[in-house]
């Protein structure tokens, strides 16, 4: 199915307004977080609350009303296939651990896929009042300011984001950090993989690597990084792989070779 500019623009506009709306709703919960009941999912570090479910529900309803033929994958409520060729991939709150613990590093992440590729990527970080937005061929922006990566930034002269969850062993994570440090790099983890991918697009980080993440964590960030002039590892989308985990890696031009070697990816 061919990507039509008007169809893309209509979804890009909706994604931006839903990131703002979802972000405002999440921020209301964040400001009243003492009243939230925190539940755990896979383990004690994997948390969720009504805020995550409510934000996803709002975005799902709005998308279904505007584009009833589009597919939708959300972290909290799963996958519903569509017939239009477009699929929305949404993490209502990425960085739920910082969110429930009162830290500002969380965001609403919205991507739209076409032909398996993220063609829209919008990330809203309400505590920082930042909206990152990109669409295929249209470039990436932060609060409407164009983003363009600087190729003089490398693993050695900038910071790399590293993420980890209980899908991978402590030894694997320790080995990644060890090898990054031996390359002359350094690492940071703020608790939101999606936001750190947006930071790669903004040139704040030179790359982001996490050995196992889901499509809702990375697709919006991938579109942003690509449109800012960076590279990302392809996330598998064929069959049911869209709902499964995969390695996530994105990098600025001057760090791509080093980070591919670090992750053992091509
Ligand atoms: C998590 C965050 C975290 C990353 C985890 C993700 P959540 O998403 O992005 O930084 O290390 O792998 O699952 O649970 O906050 O939506
Ligand atoms: Ca997430
Ligand atoms: Ca989430």
mmCIF file of N, CA, C and O and ligand atoms in Angstrom, residues 41 46-48 52 56 75-76 90-96 107 216-217, ligand 3:
data_model
loop_
_atom_site.group_PDB
_atom_site.id
_atom_site.type_symbol
_atom_site.label_atom_id
_atom_site.label_comp_id
_atom_site.label_asym_id
_atom_site.label_seq_id
_atom_site.Cartn_x
_atom_site.Cartn_y
_atom_site.Cartn_z
ATOM 1 N N UNK A 41 3.554 -5.898 37.635
ATOM 2 C CA UNK A 41 3.269 -6.801 36.513
ATOM 3 C C UNK A 41 4.229 -7.992 36.571
ATOM 4 O O UNK A 41 4.041 -8.898 37.344
ATOM 5 N N UNK A 46 8.406 -3.709 37.793
ATOM 6 C CA UNK A 46 7.544 -3.472 36.626
ATOM 7 C C UNK A 46 6.171 -3.035 37.143
ATOM 8 O O UNK A 46 5.352 -3.874 37.535
ATOM 9 N N UNK A 47 5.940 -1.717 37.161
ATOM 10 C CA UNK A 47 4.749 -1.188 37.835
ATOM 11 C C UNK A 47 3.758 -0.568 36.854
ATOM 12 O O UNK A 47 4.106 -0.236 35.728
ATOM 13 N N UNK A 48 2.515 -0.420 37.315
ATOM 14 C CA UNK A 48 1.465 0.174 36.478
ATOM 15 C C UNK A 48 0.395 0.741 37.411
ATOM 16 O O UNK A 48 0.278 0.321 38.571
ATOM 17 N N UNK A 52 -1.771 4.833 33.597
ATOM 18 C CA UNK A 52 -1.353 4.202 32.332
ATOM 19 C C UNK A 52 -2.585 3.737 31.547
ATOM 20 O O UNK A 52 -2.707 3.979 30.343
ATOM 21 N N UNK A 56 -4.050 5.366 27.941
ATOM 22 C CA UNK A 56 -4.153 4.518 26.733
ATOM 23 C C UNK A 56 -5.593 4.462 26.224
ATOM 24 O O UNK A 56 -5.847 4.545 25.017
ATOM 25 N N UNK A 75 0.500 -0.761 25.068
ATOM 26 C CA UNK A 75 1.127 -1.640 26.064
ATOM 27 C C UNK A 75 0.097 -2.253 27.003
ATOM 28 O O UNK A 75 0.180 -3.426 27.340
ATOM 29 N N UNK A 76 -0.911 -1.461 27.413
ATOM 30 C CA UNK A 76 -1.811 -1.951 28.459
ATOM 31 C C UNK A 76 -2.947 -2.825 27.945
ATOM 32 O O UNK A 76 -3.365 -3.747 28.623
ATOM 33 N N UNK A 90 1.435 2.548 20.793
ATOM 34 C CA UNK A 90 1.364 3.558 21.858
ATOM 35 C C UNK A 90 1.830 3.016 23.204
ATOM 36 O O UNK A 90 1.393 1.953 23.652
ATOM 37 N N UNK A 91 2.724 3.753 23.832
ATOM 38 C CA UNK A 91 3.024 3.523 25.243
ATOM 39 C C UNK A 91 2.438 4.726 25.990
ATOM 40 O O UNK A 91 2.933 5.851 25.866
ATOM 41 N N UNK A 92 1.347 4.511 26.750
ATOM 42 C CA UNK A 92 0.665 5.667 27.366
ATOM 43 C C UNK A 92 1.558 6.410 28.352
ATOM 44 O O UNK A 92 1.528 7.637 28.404
ATOM 45 N N UNK A 93 2.338 5.655 29.128
ATOM 46 C CA UNK A 93 3.362 6.267 29.983
ATOM 47 C C UNK A 93 4.605 5.395 29.872
ATOM 48 O O UNK A 93 4.588 4.226 30.273
ATOM 49 N N UNK A 94 5.658 5.934 29.286
ATOM 50 C CA UNK A 94 6.936 5.232 29.309
ATOM 51 C C UNK A 94 7.783 5.893 30.391
ATOM 52 O O UNK A 94 7.952 7.123 30.388
ATOM 53 N N UNK A 95 8.257 5.059 31.319
ATOM 54 C CA UNK A 95 8.924 5.614 32.494
ATOM 55 C C UNK A 95 7.961 5.592 33.670
ATOM 56 O O UNK A 95 7.923 6.522 34.480
ATOM 57 N N UNK A 96 7.177 4.517 33.761
ATOM 58 C CA UNK A 96 6.210 4.433 34.865
ATOM 59 C C UNK A 96 6.918 4.385 36.215
ATOM 60 O O UNK A 96 6.413 4.939 37.200
ATOM 61 N N UNK A 107 7.153 9.905 29.734
ATOM 62 C CA UNK A 107 6.595 10.522 28.528
ATOM 63 C C UNK A 107 5.432 9.688 27.988
ATOM 64 O O UNK A 107 5.238 8.538 28.379
ATOM 65 N N UNK A 216 6.189 -0.655 21.526
ATOM 66 C CA UNK A 216 5.617 0.589 22.085
ATOM 67 C C UNK A 216 6.685 1.436 22.778
ATOM 68 O O UNK A 216 6.506 2.626 22.958
ATOM 69 N N UNK A 217 7.807 0.817 23.167
ATOM 70 C CA UNK A 217 8.888 1.570 23.809
ATOM 71 C C UNK A 217 9.736 2.348 22.798
ATOM 72 O O UNK A 217 10.355 3.349 23.144
HETATM 73 CA CA1 LIG B 3 4.437 1.949 29.747
#
